[in-house]
Tab-separated table of C-alpha atoms in Angstrom:
chain	number	residue	atom	x	y	z
I	3	MET	CA	21.580	13.669	-37.753
I	4	LEU	CA	22.808	14.643	-34.297
I	5	ARG	CA	25.579	12.094	-34.641
I	6	LEU	CA	26.748	13.710	-37.914
I	7	LEU	CA	26.590	17.140	-36.371
I	8	PHE	CA	28.642	15.958	-33.374
I	9	ILE	CA	31.296	14.288	-35.534
I	10	SER	CA	31.460	17.445	-37.783
I	11	GLY	CA	31.938	19.648	-34.698
I	12	VAL	CA	34.710	17.442	-33.322
I	13	ARG	CA	36.429	17.425	-36.691
I	14	LYS	CA	36.331	21.250	-36.836
I	15	HIS	CA	37.624	21.525	-33.300
I	16	VAL	CA	40.482	19.173	-34.059
I	17	LEU	CA	41.439	20.889	-37.341
I	18	ASN	CA	41.284	24.376	-35.783
I	19	THR	CA	43.313	23.437	-32.679
I	20	PRO	CA	47.042	24.270	-32.977
I	21	ARG	CA	49.233	21.197	-32.693
I	22	ASN	CA	52.616	20.660	-31.046
I	23	TYR	CA	54.279	17.883	-32.981
I	24	CYS	CA	56.953	15.778	-31.310
I	25	ARG	CA	56.243	17.466	-27.965
I	26	CYS	CA	58.466	14.902	-26.197
I	27	ILE	CA	61.529	16.035	-28.259
I	28	THR	CA	61.347	19.669	-27.245
I	29	PRO	CA	62.875	19.318	-23.745
I	30	ALA	CA	65.695	17.231	-25.136
I	31	LEU	CA	66.573	19.842	-27.823
I	32	THR	CA	66.167	22.709	-25.330
I	33	HIS	CA	68.714	21.028	-23.131
I	34	VAL	CA	71.073	20.531	-26.028
I	35	TYR	CA	70.843	24.189	-27.272
I	36	GLU	CA	71.133	25.578	-23.790
I	37	SER	CA	74.132	23.470	-22.755
I	38	GLU	CA	77.127	25.067	-21.209
I	39	PRO	CA	80.080	25.974	-23.471
I	40	ILE	CA	83.084	23.680	-23.672
I	41	ASN	CA	86.217	25.370	-22.369
I	42	SER	CA	89.765	24.439	-23.201
I	43	SER	CA	92.972	25.836	-21.908
I	44	LEU	CA	96.684	25.221	-22.456
I	45	TYR	CA	98.862	24.801	-19.354
I	46	PRO	CA	102.494	25.899	-19.143
I	47	SER	CA	103.657	22.240	-18.873
I	48	GLY	CA	101.990	21.578	-22.288
I	49	PHE	CA	98.857	19.626	-21.594
I	50	ILE	CA	95.336	20.890	-22.535
I	51	LEU	CA	92.460	20.984	-20.132
I	52	VAL	CA	88.919	20.485	-21.594
I	53	HIS	CA	85.943	21.124	-19.364
I	54	GLU	CA	82.155	20.993	-19.749
I	55	GLU	CA	79.823	21.622	-16.886
I	56	ARG	CA	76.673	19.430	-16.718
I	57	HIS	CA	74.030	19.271	-14.095
I	58	CYS	CA	74.103	15.625	-13.041
I	59	PRO	CA	75.299	13.668	-9.972
I	60	ASN	CA	78.090	11.885	-11.798
I	61	ALA	CA	81.366	13.187	-13.234
I	62	CYS	CA	83.921	11.765	-15.570
I	63	VAL	CA	87.640	12.545	-16.096
I	64	SER	CA	89.845	11.234	-18.858
I	65	LEU	CA	93.478	11.392	-19.846
I	66	THR	CA	94.145	10.998	-23.577
I	67	PHE	CA	97.667	10.700	-24.917
I	68	ASP	CA	99.107	11.253	-28.362
I	69	ALA	CA	100.400	7.661	-28.455
I	70	GLY	CA	99.519	4.565	-30.449
I	71	SER	CA	100.778	2.126	-33.017
I	72	ARG	CA	101.553	5.044	-35.397
I	73	TYR	CA	104.270	6.275	-33.101
I	74	GLU	CA	105.776	2.807	-32.360
I	75	LEU	CA	108.904	1.404	-33.927
I	76	ALA	CA	108.496	-1.905	-35.723
I	77	LYS	CA	110.096	-3.791	-32.873
I	78	GLU	CA	107.802	-2.217	-30.304
I	79	ASN	CA	104.596	-2.354	-32.317
I	80	GLY	CA	101.779	-3.262	-29.860
I	81	VAL	CA	103.336	-1.889	-26.708
I	82	THR	CA	100.675	0.820	-26.271
I	83	HIS	CA	97.895	-1.750	-26.410
I	84	PHE	CA	99.964	-3.978	-24.063
I	85	PHE	CA	100.096	-1.180	-21.469
I	86	GLU	CA	96.319	-0.796	-21.726
I	87	HIS	CA	96.044	-4.293	-20.337
I	88	LEU	CA	98.595	-3.626	-17.528
I	89	CYS	CA	97.287	-0.266	-16.453
I	90	PHE	CA	95.035	-1.290	-13.517
I	91	LYS	CA	97.119	-4.363	-12.409
I	92	GLY	CA	99.096	-2.593	-9.668
I	93	THR	CA	101.242	0.414	-8.928
I	94	LYS	CA	104.267	1.062	-6.755
I	95	LYS	CA	101.989	2.291	-3.968
I	96	ARG	CA	98.895	0.067	-4.513
I	97	SER	CA	98.546	-3.564	-5.088
I	98	LYS	CA	96.034	-5.008	-7.595
I	99	SER	CA	93.644	-5.980	-4.801
I	100	LYS	CA	93.939	-2.510	-3.234
I	101	ILE	CA	93.087	-0.823	-6.526
I	102	GLU	CA	89.992	-3.026	-6.905
I	103	ASN	CA	88.902	-2.209	-3.328
I	104	GLU	CA	89.326	1.546	-3.903
I	105	VAL	CA	87.382	1.370	-7.105
I	106	ASN	CA	84.540	-0.400	-5.324
I	107	GLU	CA	84.581	2.039	-2.424
I	108	ILE	CA	83.991	5.051	-4.641
I	109	GLY	CA	81.673	3.206	-7.005
I	110	GLY	CA	83.826	4.053	-9.936
I	111	LYS	CA	84.050	2.778	-13.490
I	112	PHE	CA	87.468	2.825	-15.050
I	113	LYS	CA	88.103	2.218	-18.734
I	114	CYS	CA	90.833	2.505	-21.309
I	115	TYR	CA	91.050	2.182	-25.130
I	116	THR	CA	93.769	2.243	-27.744
I	117	THR	CA	93.745	3.366	-31.407
I	118	ARG	CA	96.444	3.978	-33.972
I	119	GLU	CA	96.866	7.566	-32.879
I	120	MET	CA	95.839	7.797	-29.284
I	121	ILE	CA	95.310	5.967	-25.991
I	122	GLY	CA	92.669	7.110	-23.472
I	123	PHE	CA	92.000	6.344	-19.806
I	124	SER	CA	88.748	7.387	-18.151
I	125	ALA	CA	87.223	7.276	-14.694
I	126	GLU	CA	83.522	7.924	-13.881
I	127	CYS	CA	82.071	8.104	-10.384
I	128	LEU	CA	80.019	10.412	-8.087
I	129	TYR	CA	81.128	14.026	-8.247
I	130	GLU	CA	82.426	14.152	-4.699
I	131	ASN	CA	84.752	11.189	-5.351
I	132	ILE	CA	86.508	12.639	-8.432
I	133	PRO	CA	89.651	13.633	-6.580
I	134	GLN	CA	90.141	10.013	-5.375
I	135	ALA	CA	89.392	8.654	-8.814
I	136	LEU	CA	91.892	10.974	-10.523
I	137	ASP	CA	94.563	10.156	-7.928
I	138	LEU	CA	94.066	6.450	-8.605
I	139	LEU	CA	94.060	6.979	-12.355
I	140	THR	CA	97.228	8.989	-12.392
I	141	ASP	CA	98.949	6.539	-10.088
I	142	CYS	CA	98.071	3.612	-12.403
I	143	ILE	CA	99.380	5.502	-15.451
I	144	PHE	CA	102.538	7.252	-14.227
I	145	ASN	CA	103.525	5.016	-11.293
I	146	ASN	CA	102.720	1.574	-12.588
I	147	SER	CA	104.569	-1.363	-11.040
I	148	LEU	CA	104.952	-3.175	-14.375
I	149	SER	CA	105.034	-6.453	-12.470
I	150	ASN	CA	106.789	-9.243	-14.328
I	151	THR	CA	104.119	-11.724	-13.169
I	152	GLU	CA	101.314	-9.565	-14.586
I	153	ILE	CA	103.271	-9.018	-17.813
I	154	GLU	CA	103.439	-12.780	-18.397
I	155	ILE	CA	99.753	-13.159	-17.587
I	156	GLN	CA	98.813	-10.408	-20.012
I	157	LYS	CA	100.962	-11.904	-22.785
I	158	CYS	CA	98.733	-15.054	-22.664
I	159	THR	CA	95.572	-12.887	-22.506
I	160	ILE	CA	96.574	-10.662	-25.452
I	161	TYR	CA	97.604	-13.739	-27.507
I	162	GLN	CA	94.092	-15.138	-27.063
I	163	GLU	CA	92.708	-11.741	-28.047
I	164	MET	CA	94.830	-11.837	-31.204
I	165	LEU	CA	93.499	-15.335	-32.071
I	166	GLN	CA	89.965	-14.033	-31.545
I	167	HIS	CA	90.745	-10.996	-33.704
I	168	ASP	CA	91.952	-13.145	-36.565
I	169	THR	CA	88.634	-15.047	-36.579
I	170	ASP	CA	86.646	-11.799	-37.274
I	171	PRO	CA	86.683	-11.062	-40.994
I	172	LEU	CA	85.702	-7.399	-40.477
I	173	SER	CA	88.587	-6.715	-38.068
I	174	VAL	CA	91.111	-8.425	-40.428
I	175	LEU	CA	89.607	-6.533	-43.363
I	176	PHE	CA	90.329	-3.170	-41.730
I	177	ASP	CA	93.793	-4.204	-40.865
I	178	TYR	CA	94.275	-5.065	-44.552
I	179	ILE	CA	92.891	-1.652	-45.479
I	180	HIS	CA	95.543	0.155	-43.453
I	181	THR	CA	98.268	-2.161	-44.609
I	182	ALA	CA	97.367	-1.565	-48.278
I	183	ALA	CA	96.643	2.170	-48.060
I	184	PHE	CA	99.586	3.251	-45.820
I	185	GLN	CA	102.139	0.568	-46.767
I	186	GLY	CA	105.673	1.452	-45.810
I	187	THR	CA	104.593	3.950	-43.043
I	188	PRO	CA	103.880	3.432	-39.358
I	189	LEU	CA	100.169	4.126	-39.899
I	190	SER	CA	99.891	0.712	-41.500
I	191	GLN	CA	100.750	-1.055	-38.226
I	192	SER	CA	98.006	-2.757	-36.333
I	193	VAL	CA	97.016	-1.687	-32.806
I	194	MET	CA	97.896	-5.080	-31.241
I	195	GLY	CA	101.054	-5.643	-33.281
I	196	PRO	CA	102.514	-8.965	-34.353
I	197	SER	CA	102.685	-11.920	-31.981
I	198	HIS	CA	106.507	-12.114	-32.090
I	199	ASN	CA	106.712	-8.635	-30.611
I	200	LEU	CA	104.359	-9.655	-27.769
I	201	TYR	CA	106.772	-12.095	-26.320
I	202	ASN	CA	109.661	-9.671	-26.377
I	203	PHE	CA	107.997	-7.037	-24.184
I	204	ASN	CA	109.380	-6.661	-20.684
I	205	SER	CA	109.142	-4.131	-17.812
I	206	SER	CA	112.130	-2.021	-19.045
I	207	SER	CA	110.957	-1.666	-22.689
I	208	ILE	CA	107.428	-0.752	-21.483
I	209	ALA	CA	108.784	1.786	-18.966
I	210	MET	CA	110.957	3.435	-21.637
I	211	TYR	CA	107.967	3.835	-23.895
I	212	ILE	CA	105.767	5.280	-21.093
I	213	GLU	CA	108.524	7.725	-20.146
I	214	LYS	CA	108.857	8.821	-23.779
I	215	MET	CA	105.170	9.134	-24.740
I	216	PHE	CA	103.090	9.725	-21.644
I	217	VAL	CA	104.254	13.286	-21.035
I	218	PRO	CA	102.165	16.518	-20.490
I	219	PRO	CA	102.817	18.052	-23.982
I	220	ARG	CA	101.143	14.956	-25.480
I	221	MET	CA	98.272	14.814	-23.026
I	222	ILE	CA	94.642	16.063	-22.892
I	223	PHE	CA	92.806	16.227	-19.547
I	224	SER	CA	89.024	16.218	-20.089
I	225	CYS	CA	86.343	16.761	-17.417
I	226	VAL	CA	82.595	16.518	-17.706
I	227	GLY	CA	80.212	16.854	-14.789
I	228	PRO	CA	78.907	19.350	-12.190
I	229	MET	CA	82.375	20.700	-11.348
I	230	LYS	CA	83.238	24.245	-11.995
I	231	GLN	CA	86.099	25.466	-14.175
I	232	GLU	CA	88.108	26.426	-11.066
I	233	GLN	CA	87.726	23.036	-9.571
I	234	ALA	CA	88.912	21.331	-12.785
I	235	CYS	CA	91.956	23.610	-12.798
I	236	ASN	CA	92.824	22.734	-9.238
I	237	LEU	CA	92.655	19.033	-10.032
I	238	ALA	CA	94.981	19.595	-13.062
I	239	ASN	CA	97.470	21.575	-10.917
I	240	THR	CA	97.351	18.983	-8.151
I	241	TYR	CA	97.776	15.757	-10.125
I	242	LEU	CA	99.108	16.551	-13.639
I	243	ASN	CA	101.384	19.597	-13.532
I	244	ARG	CA	104.727	18.031	-14.455
I	245	ASN	CA	107.534	19.672	-16.498
I	246	VAL	CA	108.649	17.066	-19.042
I	247	PRO	CA	109.909	17.893	-22.608
I	248	ASP	CA	108.005	16.649	-25.588
I	249	PRO	CA	109.866	14.109	-27.661
I	250	THR	CA	110.070	15.018	-31.317
I	251	ILE	CA	108.465	12.119	-33.284
I	252	PRO	CA	107.927	12.656	-36.998
I	253	ARG	CA	104.621	11.574	-38.591
I	254	ARG	CA	105.103	9.881	-41.935
I	255	TYR	CA	102.072	9.462	-44.160
I	256	ARG	CA	101.740	8.265	-47.704
I	257	PHE	CA	98.626	6.887	-49.434
I	258	THR	CA	98.950	4.032	-51.910
I	259	ALA	CA	96.020	2.400	-53.826
I	260	GLY	CA	97.017	-1.127	-52.848
I	261	ASP	CA	95.197	-4.388	-53.340
I	262	ILE	CA	95.074	-7.233	-50.763
I	263	ARG	CA	92.934	-10.331	-51.279
I	264	TYR	CA	92.792	-13.466	-49.139
I	265	ARG	CA	90.833	-16.083	-51.064
I	266	ASP	CA	89.237	-18.768	-48.897
I	267	ASP	CA	86.847	-20.990	-50.845
I	268	SER	CA	85.592	-22.612	-47.572
I	269	MET	CA	83.703	-19.384	-46.976
I	270	HIS	CA	80.391	-18.978	-48.840
I	271	VAL	CA	80.541	-15.145	-48.892
I	272	ALA	CA	83.089	-12.492	-49.716
I	273	HIS	CA	83.911	-9.575	-47.372
I	274	ILE	CA	84.992	-6.697	-49.665
I	275	ALA	CA	86.046	-3.110	-48.981
I	276	LEU	CA	86.543	-0.260	-51.544
I	277	THR	CA	88.505	2.518	-49.855
I	278	LEU	CA	89.666	5.934	-51.058
I	279	GLU	CA	91.925	8.691	-49.709
I	280	ALA	CA	89.898	11.255	-47.693
I	281	PRO	CA	90.558	14.537	-45.947
I	282	PRO	CA	91.934	14.415	-42.321
I	283	PHE	CA	89.935	15.291	-39.227
I	284	PRO	CA	90.860	18.954	-39.030
I	285	HIS	CA	90.127	19.574	-42.738
I	286	ALA	CA	87.257	21.825	-43.836
I	287	ASP	CA	85.833	18.947	-45.889
I	288	TYR	CA	85.424	16.696	-42.859
I	289	TRP	CA	81.670	17.367	-42.404
I	290	PRO	CA	80.668	16.939	-46.093
I	291	MET	CA	82.592	13.624	-46.282
I	292	LEU	CA	80.950	12.433	-43.068
I	293	LEU	CA	77.528	13.326	-44.435
I	294	ALA	CA	78.420	11.498	-47.722
I	295	ALA	CA	79.191	8.337	-45.695
I	296	MET	CA	75.944	8.719	-43.788
I	297	ALA	CA	74.072	9.123	-47.174
I	298	ILE	CA	75.097	5.573	-48.122
I	299	GLY	CA	74.503	4.402	-44.609
I	300	GLY	CA	74.330	0.676	-43.708
I	301	TRP	CA	72.014	-2.294	-44.003
I	302	ASP	CA	71.914	-5.955	-43.067
I	303	ARG	CA	69.509	-8.829	-43.435
I	304	SER	CA	67.964	-8.161	-40.072
I	305	GLN	CA	66.412	-4.926	-41.491
I	306	PRO	CA	63.483	-4.498	-43.899
I	307	SER	CA	64.073	-4.710	-47.650
I	308	GLY	CA	62.104	-5.269	-50.763
I	309	LEU	CA	61.114	-3.399	-53.930
I	310	ASN	CA	59.348	-0.653	-52.000
I	311	HIS	CA	62.416	0.173	-49.928
I	312	SER	CA	63.640	3.809	-50.555
I	313	CYS	CA	67.294	2.673	-50.869
I	314	THR	CA	68.475	0.873	-54.015
I	315	LEU	CA	71.194	-1.009	-52.206
I	316	ALA	CA	68.686	-2.328	-49.620
I	317	GLN	CA	66.440	-3.468	-52.512
I	318	ALA	CA	69.449	-5.364	-53.860
I	319	GLY	CA	70.028	-6.824	-50.396
I	320	GLY	CA	66.519	-8.121	-50.412
I	321	ALA	CA	67.163	-9.790	-53.749
I	322	GLY	CA	70.131	-11.636	-52.228
I	323	ILE	CA	72.952	-9.538	-53.785
I	324	PHE	CA	74.115	-8.204	-50.412
I	325	ASN	CA	74.171	-9.760	-46.972
I	326	SER	CA	75.154	-6.438	-45.422
I	327	TYR	CA	76.913	-3.154	-46.273
I	328	GLU	CA	78.105	-0.101	-44.415
I	329	ALA	CA	79.994	3.128	-45.289
I	330	PHE	CA	82.887	4.274	-43.134
I	331	TYR	CA	85.038	7.321	-42.623
I	332	LEU	CA	88.249	6.935	-40.655
I	333	ALA	CA	89.733	10.450	-40.103
I	334	TYR	CA	93.245	10.835	-38.618
I	335	ARG	CA	95.335	13.839	-37.869
I	336	ASP	CA	96.792	14.237	-41.361
I	337	ALA	CA	95.167	11.431	-43.311
I	338	GLY	CA	91.770	9.876	-43.902
I	339	LEU	CA	90.134	6.765	-45.338
I	340	TRP	CA	86.594	6.837	-46.796
I	341	GLY	CA	84.758	3.952	-48.348
I	342	VAL	CA	82.272	1.072	-48.050
I	343	HIS	CA	82.608	-2.569	-46.942
I	344	PHE	CA	80.031	-5.136	-47.817
I	345	VAL	CA	79.318	-8.859	-47.644
I	346	SER	CA	78.088	-10.678	-50.761
I	347	PRO	CA	77.450	-14.325	-51.749
I	348	ARG	CA	80.168	-15.699	-54.100
I	349	MET	CA	77.923	-15.664	-57.195
I	350	GLU	CA	76.789	-12.133	-56.621
I	351	VAL	CA	80.132	-10.374	-56.047
I	352	ASP	CA	80.299	-8.784	-59.466
I	353	SER	CA	76.717	-7.394	-59.192
I	354	ALA	CA	77.363	-6.153	-55.699
I	355	VAL	CA	80.493	-4.213	-56.723
I	356	SER	CA	78.713	-2.708	-59.755
I	357	LEU	CA	75.782	-1.543	-57.644
I	358	MET	CA	78.046	-0.119	-54.959
I	359	GLN	CA	80.112	1.840	-57.412
I	360	GLY	CA	76.883	3.118	-58.981
I	361	GLU	CA	75.906	4.519	-55.605
I	362	LEU	CA	79.243	6.212	-55.252
I	363	MET	CA	78.860	7.806	-58.668
I	364	LYS	CA	75.377	9.148	-57.675
I	365	LEU	CA	76.959	10.850	-54.713
I	366	CYS	CA	79.399	12.490	-57.055
I	367	THR	CA	76.893	13.635	-59.654
I	368	ILE	CA	73.113	13.627	-58.926
I	369	ILE	CA	72.430	13.607	-55.173
I	370	THR	CA	69.801	16.227	-54.197
I	371	ASP	CA	69.009	18.341	-51.173
I	372	SER	CA	65.788	16.358	-50.531
I	373	GLU	CA	67.789	13.149	-50.193
I	374	LEU	CA	70.012	14.765	-47.571
I	375	ILE	CA	67.140	15.766	-45.217
I	376	LYS	CA	66.917	12.309	-43.610
I	377	THR	CA	70.708	11.916	-43.797
I	378	LYS	CA	71.236	15.061	-41.699
I	379	GLN	CA	68.748	13.905	-39.077
I	380	GLN	CA	70.555	10.517	-38.871
I	381	LEU	CA	73.920	12.295	-38.443
I	382	LYS	CA	72.535	14.523	-35.678
I	383	TRP	CA	71.108	11.521	-33.945
I	384	LYS	CA	74.581	9.827	-34.092
I	385	ILE	CA	76.120	13.013	-32.537
I	386	LEU	CA	73.555	13.010	-29.787
I	387	LYS	CA	74.371	9.361	-28.993
I	388	GLU	CA	78.006	10.209	-28.813
I	389	ASN	CA	77.327	12.808	-26.182
I	390	GLU	CA	74.490	11.009	-24.328
I	391	SER	CA	76.522	9.861	-21.345
I	392	ILE	CA	79.163	11.876	-19.539
I	393	GLU	CA	81.752	9.214	-20.263
I	394	SER	CA	81.224	9.239	-24.051
I	395	ALA	CA	81.063	13.080	-24.014
I	396	CYS	CA	84.339	13.277	-22.041
I	397	LEU	CA	86.127	11.040	-24.520
I	398	ASN	CA	84.536	12.796	-27.533
I	399	HIS	CA	85.667	16.207	-26.278
I	400	ALA	CA	89.254	14.965	-25.871
I	401	LYS	CA	89.153	13.519	-29.419
I	402	TRP	CA	88.060	16.832	-30.918
I	403	VAL	CA	90.681	18.773	-29.013
I	404	PHE	CA	93.266	16.132	-29.925
I	405	TYR	CA	92.651	16.741	-33.600
I	406	THR	CA	91.483	20.401	-33.826
I	407	LYS	CA	92.564	22.058	-30.553
I	408	PHE	CA	88.893	22.935	-30.079
I	409	ALA	CA	85.777	21.072	-28.837
I	410	PRO	CA	82.517	22.354	-30.366
I	411	THR	CA	79.202	22.133	-28.660
I	412	ILE	CA	76.389	20.029	-29.971
I	413	LYS	CA	74.663	23.226	-31.189
I	414	GLU	CA	77.813	24.187	-33.148
I	415	LYS	CA	77.997	20.768	-34.709
I	416	PHE	CA	74.308	20.883	-35.718
I	417	ALA	CA	74.934	24.270	-37.271
I	418	SER	CA	77.733	22.904	-39.342
I	419	ILE	CA	75.520	20.109	-40.601
I	420	ASP	CA	72.605	22.490	-41.386
I	421	LYS	CA	74.888	24.620	-43.568
I	422	LEU	CA	75.680	21.709	-45.847
I	423	VAL	CA	73.854	21.350	-49.165
I	424	ALA	CA	73.941	18.807	-51.951
I	425	ASP	CA	76.443	20.882	-53.868
I	426	ASP	CA	78.919	20.479	-50.930
I	427	VAL	CA	78.573	16.691	-50.982
I	428	ARG	CA	78.879	16.464	-54.811
I	429	ARG	CA	81.981	18.702	-54.696
I	430	VAL	CA	83.857	16.679	-52.097
I	431	CYS	CA	82.841	13.366	-53.584
I	432	TYR	CA	83.951	14.562	-57.053
I	433	GLU	CA	87.286	15.592	-55.594
I	434	TYR	CA	88.003	12.501	-53.425
I	435	VAL	CA	85.969	9.748	-55.064
I	436	TYR	CA	85.249	10.376	-58.736
I	437	SER	CA	87.781	8.734	-61.070
I	438	LYS	CA	90.105	7.766	-58.209
I	439	CYS	CA	91.857	4.402	-57.871
I	440	PRO	CA	90.437	2.632	-54.768
I	441	VAL	CA	92.184	0.438	-52.261
I	442	VAL	CA	90.693	-3.034	-52.769
I	443	THR	CA	90.677	-5.500	-49.901
I	444	ALA	CA	88.747	-8.790	-49.706
I	445	ILE	CA	88.480	-11.931	-47.639
I	446	GLY	CA	86.638	-15.171	-48.516
I	447	ALA	CA	85.066	-16.285	-51.814
I	448	THR	CA	86.716	-13.659	-53.953
I	449	GLU	CA	87.167	-15.524	-57.205
I	450	ALA	CA	84.485	-13.394	-58.925
I	451	LEU	CA	86.103	-10.109	-57.834
I	452	LEU	CA	87.523	-8.285	-60.860
I	453	PRO	CA	91.137	-6.952	-60.923
I	454	ASN	CA	91.884	-3.520	-59.669
I	455	SER	CA	92.276	-2.076	-63.147
I	456	ARG	CA	88.763	-3.062	-64.009
I	457	LEU	CA	87.424	-1.906	-60.655
I	458	THR	CA	88.980	1.552	-61.288
I	459	GLY	CA	87.023	1.744	-64.499
I	460	GLY	CA	83.793	1.732	-62.486
I	461	MET	CA	84.809	4.864	-60.575
I	462	TYR	CA	83.623	7.226	-63.306
I	463	TRP	CA	80.669	7.638	-65.662
I	464	LEU	CA	80.755	8.346	-69.389
I	465	ARG	CA	78.273	11.238	-69.586
I	466	PHE	CA	77.231	13.033	-72.794
């Protein structure tokens, strides 16, 4: 009897005690919502300074240029990516070994990346060493030695990278997507370019491209760390204030619902992508389309599946129809690609395509607000991951300013997501997906993949 009374008293105490759920998350969200604003300013020479103050010992600076394979002529396709490999191989004032020693002395981490529309260089180190890091970074970019010896070495390195790229079906598939969707325009060109261009590059052709494209009006200077706005401005005035005119380079864009298939019966699976034209990055429909892609999500065979799974596609994956699938949204300055790519066994290709198109039609017609609750949380988690480190935040701020001339805070991004409802997702999917002809690209065992005319028939529902 006493035992029962004790248990009853404990139960009443537990039920009547107020609870703080997810107590460990509160400090993280408080930090996010109380973060400093992201400032951006345009300098007279044309470049944009983006600054976010964070209370941490490290700092990161990055230089992002409006350059990439989209702005390259056919004969110079791949030169931007080539310079990425050359960047830290020596300058007119510093040898390669001296650069390596200086990086080690300041404990820095230097990185660069290239896409179809931009190339970015970043340097991360302790806050007090940022001036030395920026001096080294600008010297490597604007005063590169372009050594003939290093050029020949990097030709061999990039050629091996090309061979490795060609063995990855997913990388080749996305090259096919751009080739089919933007055929006849520079946006169809790959980042690395063709191999015959690689062996034609020399110091003079690379120097001409740098002089044309790496100018202040096409540059974004991003800073994240404990530095104040005034300190960031002083760094910009010291190292980046050059008066160089902006070359007028037209952007040509045209979407075509093309079809590229590479049949290889030695492969036991088919890598397939269904892609549609989507709004560009600055468009008002960017967030709804991003949420729609997150609603489909991704799955592979390393994850749980089965009949009790909440996702129909994951249930099909457990039955052997899919090996993996993932939705994607590639947003550019004035164009966009939205779709899904999936891997399916050769005998299940038709079923996989039918199930995937059914999911797309559900997004256009019957998705509900309750289904978007988890999707919004996943999208917020992705945004937090993008801004977790100062390096990723620095590059992400530059990307936003590059496309929209404005870098929103995490709080503002979360507010944009919270405003979305199922009607927004249905509206944008009905506009960009429903009854639209997709770009079809496939690699591998594709003999069971229906022709494009039949696939287009699966992009609408007959409803009565």
